[in-house]
CSV table of C-alpha atoms and ligand atoms in Angstrom, one decimal:
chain,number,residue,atom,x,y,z
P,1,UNK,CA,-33.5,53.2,56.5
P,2,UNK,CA,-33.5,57.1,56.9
P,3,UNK,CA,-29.8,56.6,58.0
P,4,UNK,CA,-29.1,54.8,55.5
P,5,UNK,CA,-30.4,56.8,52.3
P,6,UNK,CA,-28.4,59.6,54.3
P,7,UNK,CA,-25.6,58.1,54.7
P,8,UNK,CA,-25.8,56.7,50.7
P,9,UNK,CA,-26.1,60.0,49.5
P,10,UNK,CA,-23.0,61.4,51.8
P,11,UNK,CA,-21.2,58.9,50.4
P,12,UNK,CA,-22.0,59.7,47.0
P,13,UNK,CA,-21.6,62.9,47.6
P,14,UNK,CA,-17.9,62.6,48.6
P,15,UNK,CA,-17.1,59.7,45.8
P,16,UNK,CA,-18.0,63.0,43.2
P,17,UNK,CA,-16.5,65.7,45.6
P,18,UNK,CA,-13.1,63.7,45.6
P,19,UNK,CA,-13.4,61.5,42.4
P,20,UNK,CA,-15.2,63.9,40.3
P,21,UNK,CA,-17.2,63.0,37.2
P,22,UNK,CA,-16.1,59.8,35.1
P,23,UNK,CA,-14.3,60.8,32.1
P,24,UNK,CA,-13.4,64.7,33.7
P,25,UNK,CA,-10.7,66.7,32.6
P,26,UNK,CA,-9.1,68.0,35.0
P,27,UNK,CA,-5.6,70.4,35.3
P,28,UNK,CA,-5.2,68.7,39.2
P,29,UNK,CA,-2.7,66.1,39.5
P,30,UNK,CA,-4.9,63.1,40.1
P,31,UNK,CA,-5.0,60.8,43.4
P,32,UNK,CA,-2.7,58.5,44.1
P,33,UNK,CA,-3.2,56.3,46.9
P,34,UNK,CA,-0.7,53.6,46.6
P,35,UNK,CA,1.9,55.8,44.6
P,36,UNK,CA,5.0,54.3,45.5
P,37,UNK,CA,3.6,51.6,42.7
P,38,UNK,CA,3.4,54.5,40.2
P,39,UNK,CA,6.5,56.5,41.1
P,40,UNK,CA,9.5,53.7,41.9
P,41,UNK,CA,12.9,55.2,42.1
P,42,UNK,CA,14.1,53.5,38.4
P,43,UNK,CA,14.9,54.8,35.0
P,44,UNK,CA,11.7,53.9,32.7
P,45,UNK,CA,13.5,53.1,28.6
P,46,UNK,CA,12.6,56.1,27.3
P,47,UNK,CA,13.1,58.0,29.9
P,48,UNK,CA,16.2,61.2,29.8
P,49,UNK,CA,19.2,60.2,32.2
P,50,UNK,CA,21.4,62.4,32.9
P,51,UNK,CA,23.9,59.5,34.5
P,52,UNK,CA,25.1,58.7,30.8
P,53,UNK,CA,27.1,61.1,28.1
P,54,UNK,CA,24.2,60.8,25.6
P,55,UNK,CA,21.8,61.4,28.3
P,56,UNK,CA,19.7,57.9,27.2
P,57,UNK,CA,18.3,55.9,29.6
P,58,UNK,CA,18.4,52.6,27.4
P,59,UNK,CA,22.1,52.0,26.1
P,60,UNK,CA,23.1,50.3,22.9
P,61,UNK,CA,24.5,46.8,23.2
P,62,UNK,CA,27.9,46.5,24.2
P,63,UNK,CA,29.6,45.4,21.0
P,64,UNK,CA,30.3,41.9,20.9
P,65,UNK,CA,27.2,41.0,22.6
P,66,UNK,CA,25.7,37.8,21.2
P,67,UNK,CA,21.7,37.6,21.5
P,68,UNK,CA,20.3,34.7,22.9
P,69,UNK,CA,19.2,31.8,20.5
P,70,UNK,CA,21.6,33.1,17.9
P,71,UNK,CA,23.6,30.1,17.5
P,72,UNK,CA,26.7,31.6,18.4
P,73,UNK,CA,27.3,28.3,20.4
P,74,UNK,CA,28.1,26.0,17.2
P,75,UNK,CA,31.6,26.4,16.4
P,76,UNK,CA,34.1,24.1,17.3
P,77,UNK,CA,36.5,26.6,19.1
P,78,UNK,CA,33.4,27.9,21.2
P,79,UNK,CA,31.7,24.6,22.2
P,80,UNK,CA,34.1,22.2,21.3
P,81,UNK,CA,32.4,20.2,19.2
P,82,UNK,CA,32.9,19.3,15.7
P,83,UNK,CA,30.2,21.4,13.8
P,84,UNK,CA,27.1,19.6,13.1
P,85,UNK,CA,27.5,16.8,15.3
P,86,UNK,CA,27.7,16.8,18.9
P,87,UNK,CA,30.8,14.8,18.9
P,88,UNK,CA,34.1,16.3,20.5
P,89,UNK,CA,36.8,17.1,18.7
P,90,UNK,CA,40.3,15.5,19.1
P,91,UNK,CA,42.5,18.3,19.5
P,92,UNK,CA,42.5,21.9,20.4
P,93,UNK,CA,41.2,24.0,17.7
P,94,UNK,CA,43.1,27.1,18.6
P,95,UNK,CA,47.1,27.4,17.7
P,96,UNK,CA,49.2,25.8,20.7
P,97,UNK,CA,52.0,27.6,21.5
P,98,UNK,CA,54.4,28.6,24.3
P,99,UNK,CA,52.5,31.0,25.3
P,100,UNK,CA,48.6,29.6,25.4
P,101,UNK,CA,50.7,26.8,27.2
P,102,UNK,CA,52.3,29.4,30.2
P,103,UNK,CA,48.9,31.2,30.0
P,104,UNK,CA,47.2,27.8,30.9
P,105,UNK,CA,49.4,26.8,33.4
P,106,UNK,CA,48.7,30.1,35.5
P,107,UNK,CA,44.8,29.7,35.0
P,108,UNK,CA,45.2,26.2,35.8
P,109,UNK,CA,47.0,27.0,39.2
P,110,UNK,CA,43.8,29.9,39.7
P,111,UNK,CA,40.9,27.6,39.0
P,112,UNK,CA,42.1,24.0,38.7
P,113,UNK,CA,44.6,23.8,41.2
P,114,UNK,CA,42.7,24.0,44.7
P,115,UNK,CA,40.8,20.6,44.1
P,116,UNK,CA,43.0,18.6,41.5
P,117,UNK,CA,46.4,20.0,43.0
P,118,UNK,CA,49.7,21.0,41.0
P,119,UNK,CA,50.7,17.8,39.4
P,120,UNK,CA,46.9,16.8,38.6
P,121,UNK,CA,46.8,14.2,40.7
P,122,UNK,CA,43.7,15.3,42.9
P,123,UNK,CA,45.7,16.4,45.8
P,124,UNK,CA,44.9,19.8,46.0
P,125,UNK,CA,44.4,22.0,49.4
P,126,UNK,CA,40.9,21.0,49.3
P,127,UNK,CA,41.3,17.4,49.7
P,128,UNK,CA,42.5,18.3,53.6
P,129,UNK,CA,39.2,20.2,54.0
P,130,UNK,CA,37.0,16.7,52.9
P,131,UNK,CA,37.0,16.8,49.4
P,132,UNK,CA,37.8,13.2,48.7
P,133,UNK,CA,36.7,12.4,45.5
P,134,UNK,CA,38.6,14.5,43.0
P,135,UNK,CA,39.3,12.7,39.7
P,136,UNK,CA,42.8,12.4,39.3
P,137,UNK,CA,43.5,13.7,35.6
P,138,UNK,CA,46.2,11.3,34.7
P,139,UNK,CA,43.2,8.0,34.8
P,140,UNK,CA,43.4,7.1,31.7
P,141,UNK,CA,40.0,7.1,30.5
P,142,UNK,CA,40.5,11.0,31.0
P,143,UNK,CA,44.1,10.7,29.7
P,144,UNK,CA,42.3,9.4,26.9
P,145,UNK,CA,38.8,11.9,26.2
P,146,UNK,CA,39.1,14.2,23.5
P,147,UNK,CA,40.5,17.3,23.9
P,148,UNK,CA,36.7,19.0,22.7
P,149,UNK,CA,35.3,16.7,26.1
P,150,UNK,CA,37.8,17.9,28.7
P,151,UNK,CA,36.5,21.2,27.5
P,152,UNK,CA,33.3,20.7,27.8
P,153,UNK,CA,34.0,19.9,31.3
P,154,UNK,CA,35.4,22.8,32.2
P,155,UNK,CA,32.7,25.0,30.8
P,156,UNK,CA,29.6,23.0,32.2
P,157,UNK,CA,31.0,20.6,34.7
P,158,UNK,CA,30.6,17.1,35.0
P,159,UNK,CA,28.6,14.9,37.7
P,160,UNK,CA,30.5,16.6,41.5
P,161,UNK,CA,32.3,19.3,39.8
P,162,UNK,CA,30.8,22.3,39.1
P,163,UNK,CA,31.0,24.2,35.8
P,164,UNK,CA,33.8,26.9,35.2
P,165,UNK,CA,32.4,28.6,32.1
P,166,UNK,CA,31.1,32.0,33.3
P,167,UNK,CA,34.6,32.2,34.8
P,168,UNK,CA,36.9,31.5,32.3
P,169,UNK,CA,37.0,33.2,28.6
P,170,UNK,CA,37.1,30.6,25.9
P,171,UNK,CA,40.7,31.1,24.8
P,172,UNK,CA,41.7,30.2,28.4
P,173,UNK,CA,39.8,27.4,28.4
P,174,UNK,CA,41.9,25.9,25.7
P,175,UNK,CA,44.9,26.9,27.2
P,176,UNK,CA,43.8,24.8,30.2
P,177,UNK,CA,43.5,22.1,28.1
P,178,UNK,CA,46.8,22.4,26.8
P,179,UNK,CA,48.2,22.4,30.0
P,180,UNK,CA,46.4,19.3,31.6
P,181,UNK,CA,47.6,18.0,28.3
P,182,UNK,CA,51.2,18.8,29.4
P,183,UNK,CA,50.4,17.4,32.5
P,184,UNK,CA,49.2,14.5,31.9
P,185,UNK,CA,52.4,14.1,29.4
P,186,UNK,CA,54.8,14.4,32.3
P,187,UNK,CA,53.9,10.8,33.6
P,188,UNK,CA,53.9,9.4,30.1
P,189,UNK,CA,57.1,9.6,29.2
P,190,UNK,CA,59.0,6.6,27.5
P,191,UNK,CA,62.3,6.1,27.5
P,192,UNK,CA,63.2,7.4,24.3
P,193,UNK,CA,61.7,10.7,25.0
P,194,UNK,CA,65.0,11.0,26.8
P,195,UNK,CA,68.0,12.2,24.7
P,196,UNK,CA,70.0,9.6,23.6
P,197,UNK,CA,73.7,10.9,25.2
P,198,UNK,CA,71.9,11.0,28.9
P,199,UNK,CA,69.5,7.8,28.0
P,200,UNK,CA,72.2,5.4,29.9
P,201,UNK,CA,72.0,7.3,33.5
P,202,UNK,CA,68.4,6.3,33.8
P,203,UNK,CA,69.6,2.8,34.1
R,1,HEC,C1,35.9,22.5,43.5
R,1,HEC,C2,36.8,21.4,43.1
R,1,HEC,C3,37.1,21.3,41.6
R,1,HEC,C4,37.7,22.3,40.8
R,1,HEC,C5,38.0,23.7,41.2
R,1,HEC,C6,37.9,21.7,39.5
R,1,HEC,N1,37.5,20.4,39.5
R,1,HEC,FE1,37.6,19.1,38.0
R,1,HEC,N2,36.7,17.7,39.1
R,1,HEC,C7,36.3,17.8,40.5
R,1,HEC,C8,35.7,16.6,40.9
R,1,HEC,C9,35.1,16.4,42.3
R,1,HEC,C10,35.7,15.7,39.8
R,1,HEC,C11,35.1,14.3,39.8
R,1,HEC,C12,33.7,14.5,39.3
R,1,HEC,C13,32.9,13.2,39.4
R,1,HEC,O1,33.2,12.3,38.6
R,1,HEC,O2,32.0,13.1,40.2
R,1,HEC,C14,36.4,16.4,38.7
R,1,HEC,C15,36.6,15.8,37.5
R,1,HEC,C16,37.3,16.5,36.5
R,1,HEC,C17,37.6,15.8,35.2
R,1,HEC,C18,37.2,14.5,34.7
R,1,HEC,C19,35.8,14.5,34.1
R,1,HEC,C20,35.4,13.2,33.6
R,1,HEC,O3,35.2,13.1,32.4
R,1,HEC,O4,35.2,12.3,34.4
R,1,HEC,C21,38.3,16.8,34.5
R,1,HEC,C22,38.9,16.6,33.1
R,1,HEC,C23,38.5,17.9,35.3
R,1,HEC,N3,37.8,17.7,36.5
R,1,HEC,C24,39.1,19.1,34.9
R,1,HEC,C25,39.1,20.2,35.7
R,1,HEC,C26,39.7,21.5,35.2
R,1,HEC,C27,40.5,21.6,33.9
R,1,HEC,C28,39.5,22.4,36.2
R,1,HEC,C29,39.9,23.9,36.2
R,1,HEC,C30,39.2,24.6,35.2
R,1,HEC,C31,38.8,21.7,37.2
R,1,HEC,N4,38.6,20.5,36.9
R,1,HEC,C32,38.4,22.4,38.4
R,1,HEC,C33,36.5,18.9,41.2
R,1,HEC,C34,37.0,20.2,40.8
């Protein structure tokens, strides 16, 4: 018992030595055991930063940002979509014209080609690595979806193939459309898309 009222009032002693009194002022920097929690190499908000021109930790928003939740997703040219519904619109909402077509093609050949090949048919290089189930896009149920769904796919994906969206800006997207649209075309040709003078040398 003697040894331990001792060793109580050591321990005390050196709680009050260390710690001081509760509530103390003190000009010392205080204790910090653990202080990598306290001190972390970051930038708090407020904080001065000397990495930036106006010397401010926090930046404004990059102009053009959209916040969250702000509905920025319901118009037809961004979703696809006709506004208020959540049907798909039938055609292409942005101006098709030789050049969103050329544009479309060379996306198309960057993100579409490797799996559904250069004709559309599913053939592309991946198919030799075992990627057997790539849709051709002249079926025509998909010959046949509205421009707005074929869209769609490409921004979120559908059932095996991923989505392309954080990849591709909008206006691309529609030029892909246009040009899986021109694809799909090619095969559908009738006879009297041909000009009429060379019409007889199909025969
Ligand atoms: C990594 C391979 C891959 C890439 C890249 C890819 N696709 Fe696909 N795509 C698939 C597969 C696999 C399917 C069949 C999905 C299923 O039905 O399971 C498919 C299906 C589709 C369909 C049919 C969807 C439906 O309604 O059934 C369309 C349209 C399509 N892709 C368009 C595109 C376009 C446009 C691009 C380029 C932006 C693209 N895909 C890029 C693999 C790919």
């Amino acid at each position: 018992m003697r040894y331990f009222l001792a060793g109580l009032i050591l321990t005390v002693a050196a709680v009050f030595l260390i710690a001081g009194k509760r509530g103390e002022v003190s000009r010392k920097p205080s204790i910090e055991i653990f202080n990598d929690m306290v001190r972390q190499v970051k930038f708090r908000p407020q904080h001065p930063n000397g990495f930036f021109g106006n010397e401010r930790t926090s930046q404004t928003f990059v102009s053009g940002t959209v916040a969250r939740g702000s509905h920025w997703e319901d118009n037809v040219v961004n979703n696809g979509k006709i506004p208020g519904t959540t049907n798909f619109v039938d055609v292409i909402p942005v101006a098709v014209n030789e050049s969103l077509m050329m544009r479309g093609r060379q996306r198309y050949s960057i993100s579409c080609r490797p799996c559904h090949g250069a004709l559309g048919d599913g053939n592309g290089i991946t198919k030799k690595f075992g990627m057997a189930v790539v849709a051709t896009l002249h079926d025509p149920r998909i010959v046949g979806l509205a421009d707005g769904e074929i869209f769609n796919t490409i921004t979120h994906g559908k059932n095996l193939m991923g989505g392309y969206g954080p990849n591709i800006v909008i206006q691309d997207r529609w030029a892909i459309v246009a040009y899986v649209r021109a694809l799909q075309r090619s095969r559908l040709a009738l006879p009297e898309d041909v000009p009429a003078d060379t019409r007889d040398e199909l025969n």
